[in-house]
Amino acid sequence: NMIMKRLVFVCALLAICWVDSVISLTPPASTTGKRRNSNDSLVALRSAGTSSNDGGGGETADFRPQASALFGNIRIPAALFAGASAGAAFAMPLAMGGEGLKLGLVKRLYALLLLTSLSAEIVAVVVSTLSVGALAARETPPTTSVDALLDEYYDLEWASARLHFLAGVMCFMVGVGLRAWVQIGCPIIAKAALGIIVSAATLCVAFIQEAESYSYVDGIVLLPYRYLQKLWKRASSKPLFAAALAMSLTTWSYIFFKIPHIMRWLSTN
């Protein structure tokens, strides 16, 4: 019971911190989710290529090669993480009793994290691969930047690839840290290994936030919200997207509501 209370407290604290970050970083309604235009170096980098005047005072060009390179930057590492997650997902087999509350919870959380990482990276690989193919096969009107091209024609694909790749990496790192914590015999080294993983994950989040802030005023904090917003818009007209969204929400709701049952079962077996 005490461990369950602590777990609920930590989850509530993390939720409060996330909501507070969202509130503090949410810009006014006129700029929510808008891309930054003040970063001259990024605009210059992403505007490389032969451009033409569109008659309205702005320079336009075909930025499909740059957009394809951005998707390619996600596809390759996502495939590597998918392979690593698939190999490690069942490295800690679950036993039907006799594990204790701590080990039982860690094993179940580890399996859930690694399977989530595998699924997320598969989505990132599939979306990135299909987007690269679409960029090569489909003609699109010239745009003012690669950001404008992605926003206009590949908004859901770009948000989905980034979110699933980053979520998969974070789940993989947390899962590896938990496995090191319970499987390394020396408690000092086990805690040190967990600390190394946590510090590395925190550093990754810092770099991700820095990279996202170049394009969006709210950084990574509202990336899940932007993704769900775009997915909901697509799902309103595409039944398969609606089915995928419904199954995902149902699954995570089921997991959340079954946490007390799992903890009670582990406590009595």
XYZ file of C-alpha atoms in Angstrom:
269
model
C 0.000 0.000 0.000
C 2.809 2.403 0.838
C 4.545 1.737 -2.504
C 1.267 2.252 -4.334
C 0.714 5.570 -2.568
C 4.222 6.693 -3.471
C 3.727 5.671 -7.087
C 0.459 7.573 -7.314
C 2.104 10.588 -5.659
C 5.004 10.582 -8.142
C 2.631 10.252 -11.126
C 0.487 13.101 -9.810
C 3.574 15.260 -9.243
C 4.814 14.627 -12.791
C 1.381 15.440 -14.192
C 1.240 18.695 -12.220
C 4.722 19.682 -13.416
C 3.774 18.954 -17.032
C 0.527 20.933 -16.808
C 2.378 23.821 -15.167
C 4.944 23.779 -17.984
C 2.199 23.769 -20.590
C 0.449 26.718 -18.957
C 3.623 28.725 -18.520
C 4.853 28.079 -22.069
C 1.549 28.436 -23.897
C 1.700 31.661 -25.926
C -1.319 33.865 -26.674
C -4.053 32.414 -28.854
C -2.766 34.229 -31.913
C 0.628 32.489 -31.723
C -0.159 29.052 -30.249
C 1.575 26.364 -32.290
C 3.031 28.937 -34.704
C 6.530 28.512 -35.963
C 9.290 30.953 -35.147
C 10.374 33.243 -37.968
C 13.103 35.140 -36.138
C 15.864 32.534 -36.313
C 17.810 33.841 -39.297
C 20.411 31.089 -39.345
C 17.810 28.313 -39.414
C 15.795 30.061 -42.114
C 18.931 30.555 -44.183
C 19.944 26.921 -43.755
C 16.514 25.585 -44.649
C 16.077 28.046 -47.512
C 19.113 26.781 -49.436
C 18.320 26.017 -53.037
C 17.260 27.714 -56.242
C 14.434 30.099 -55.439
C 12.057 32.197 -57.505
C 9.911 35.219 -56.811
C 6.273 34.288 -56.271
C 5.013 37.714 -57.210
C 3.996 38.559 -53.657
C 7.366 39.699 -52.386
C 8.448 36.292 -51.018
C 10.997 33.838 -52.374
C 9.739 30.325 -53.119
C 11.518 27.123 -54.102
C 11.175 23.356 -54.230
C 12.172 22.163 -50.752
C 11.249 18.509 -51.203
C 14.892 17.286 -51.072
C 15.435 19.069 -47.745
C 12.174 17.691 -46.351
C 13.130 14.199 -47.490
C 16.469 14.540 -45.705
C 14.693 15.518 -42.490
C 12.531 12.396 -42.603
C 15.611 10.340 -43.438
C 17.366 11.658 -40.338
C 14.583 10.064 -38.266
C 14.116 6.855 -40.238
C 17.616 5.393 -39.800
C 18.056 5.822 -36.012
C 14.420 4.818 -35.461
C 15.102 1.524 -37.237
C 18.124 0.920 -35.006
C 16.133 1.567 -31.834
C 13.307 -0.653 -33.094
C 15.742 -3.535 -33.520
C 17.244 -2.978 -30.067
C 13.805 -2.782 -28.443
C 12.617 -5.953 -30.158
C 15.626 -7.856 -28.887
C 15.342 -6.612 -25.314
C 11.560 -6.554 -24.841
C 11.362 -10.097 -23.431
C 14.698 -10.154 -21.609
C 12.925 -10.102 -18.223
C 10.261 -12.851 -18.354
C 7.296 -12.472 -16.034
C 6.569 -15.081 -13.377
C 3.128 -15.927 -12.040
C 3.833 -15.118 -8.409
C 6.787 -15.223 -6.057
C 8.471 -12.092 -7.434
C 7.495 -9.589 -4.782
C 5.953 -6.183 -5.341
C 9.102 -4.295 -6.347
C 10.497 -6.834 -8.813
C 7.053 -7.632 -10.199
C 6.279 -3.989 -10.873
C 9.669 -3.335 -12.456
C 9.370 -6.358 -14.749
C 5.901 -5.364 -15.923
C 6.865 -1.757 -16.394
C 9.998 -2.823 -18.278
C 8.003 -4.994 -20.678
C 5.481 -2.204 -21.239
C 8.199 0.401 -21.860
C 10.155 -1.755 -24.313
C 7.035 -2.780 -26.252
C 5.961 0.865 -26.347
C 9.406 1.801 -27.625
C 9.235 -0.903 -30.303
C 5.779 0.178 -31.453
C 6.683 3.870 -31.473
C 9.866 3.327 -33.480
C 8.026 1.126 -35.995
C 5.522 3.948 -36.510
C 8.392 6.427 -36.936
C 10.096 4.178 -39.512
C 6.899 3.539 -41.494
C 5.798 7.187 -41.510
C 9.268 8.454 -42.438
C 9.692 5.889 -45.214
C 6.295 6.612 -46.739
C 6.878 10.350 -46.483
C 10.236 10.092 -48.272
C 8.528 8.164 -51.047
C 5.675 10.657 -51.263
C 8.075 13.591 -51.438
C 9.865 11.957 -54.366
C 6.699 10.956 -56.239
C 4.326 13.862 -55.679
C 4.671 17.331 -57.110
C 3.981 20.173 -54.682
C 3.850 23.898 -55.376
C 6.966 25.878 -54.393
C 6.993 27.170 -50.808
C 8.931 29.776 -48.890
C 10.752 27.242 -46.674
C 10.921 23.576 -45.800
C 8.893 24.387 -42.672
C 6.124 25.789 -44.845
C 6.203 22.673 -47.031
C 5.903 20.355 -44.029
C 3.155 22.437 -42.430
C 1.125 22.617 -45.610
C 1.386 19.063 -46.956
C 2.984 16.793 -44.304
C 1.939 18.285 -40.977
C 0.654 15.061 -39.385
C 3.458 12.938 -40.847
C 6.179 15.265 -39.543
C 4.654 15.563 -36.073
C 4.044 11.802 -35.899
C 7.565 10.856 -36.957
C 9.176 13.207 -34.438
C 6.899 12.341 -31.522
C 7.066 8.569 -31.962
C 10.828 8.583 -32.444
C 11.451 10.689 -29.337
C 8.924 8.750 -27.253
C 10.500 5.465 -28.326
C 13.976 6.634 -27.361
C 12.807 7.824 -23.932
C 10.904 4.596 -23.221
C 13.932 2.549 -24.247
C 16.272 4.500 -21.961
C 13.934 4.309 -18.957
C 13.429 0.579 -19.526
C 17.172 -0.073 -19.689
C 17.659 1.934 -16.504
C 15.026 -0.099 -14.654
C 16.548 -3.354 -15.856
C 20.005 -2.301 -14.662
C 18.543 -1.267 -11.307
C 17.083 -4.698 -10.519
C 19.491 -7.043 -12.310
C 22.890 -5.697 -11.241
C 23.840 -7.506 -8.044
C 25.850 -4.706 -6.451
C 23.419 -2.074 -5.091
C 25.969 0.719 -5.491
C 26.610 -0.050 -9.158
C 22.899 -0.618 -9.736
C 22.031 2.837 -8.407
C 24.929 4.363 -10.341
C 23.723 2.708 -13.564
C 20.231 4.059 -12.994
C 21.657 7.524 -12.340
C 23.705 7.391 -15.545
C 20.623 6.487 -17.585
C 18.499 9.179 -15.911
C 21.141 11.857 -16.473
C 21.543 10.836 -20.119
C 17.772 10.906 -20.626
C 17.582 14.354 -19.030
C 20.359 15.616 -21.301
C 18.529 14.214 -24.329
C 15.351 16.022 -23.282
C 17.327 19.268 -22.923
C 18.755 18.947 -26.439
C 15.353 17.983 -27.846
C 13.774 21.020 -26.217
C 16.518 23.230 -27.645
C 16.052 21.807 -31.135
C 12.260 22.067 -31.024
C 12.389 25.656 -29.767
C 14.049 26.700 -33.048
C 10.852 25.855 -34.897
C 8.088 26.190 -32.301
C 7.704 28.819 -29.595
C 6.522 26.183 -27.097
C 9.272 23.629 -27.787
C 8.638 19.988 -27.014
C 6.102 20.559 -24.221
C 3.113 20.838 -26.547
C 4.360 18.371 -29.186
C 1.958 15.624 -27.989
C -0.900 18.121 -28.043
C -0.012 19.292 -31.559
C 0.203 15.683 -32.725
C -3.171 14.720 -31.210
C -4.733 17.850 -32.667
C -3.528 16.983 -36.165
C -4.438 13.300 -35.729
C -7.954 14.207 -34.582
C -8.373 16.423 -37.630
C -7.262 13.604 -39.943
C -9.370 11.039 -38.071
C -12.510 13.112 -38.575
C -12.414 12.271 -42.290
C -10.355 9.040 -42.423
C -11.917 5.975 -40.706
C -8.636 4.079 -40.321
C -7.027 6.969 -38.468
C -10.102 7.169 -36.244
C -9.871 3.434 -35.506
C -6.172 3.694 -34.630
C -6.815 6.639 -32.308
C -9.714 4.852 -30.605
C -7.689 1.666 -30.048
C -4.757 3.623 -28.633
C -6.912 5.563 -26.191
C -8.743 2.386 -25.148
C -5.486 0.529 -24.517
C -3.905 3.219 -22.373
C -7.129 3.720 -20.419
C -7.253 -0.023 -19.753
C -3.643 -0.021 -18.505
C -4.247 2.953 -16.231
C -7.348 1.486 -14.610
C -5.711 -1.928 -14.124
C -2.712 -0.593 -12.164
C -4.402 -1.049 -8.733
C -5.375 -4.625 -9.662
C -1.777 -5.471 -10.613
C -0.407 -4.026 -7.379
C -2.949 -5.915 -5.266
C -2.129 -9.170 -7.054
C 1.621 -8.719 -6.576
C 1.157 -7.882 -2.918
C -0.733 -11.106 -2.232
C 1.361 -13.520 -4.364
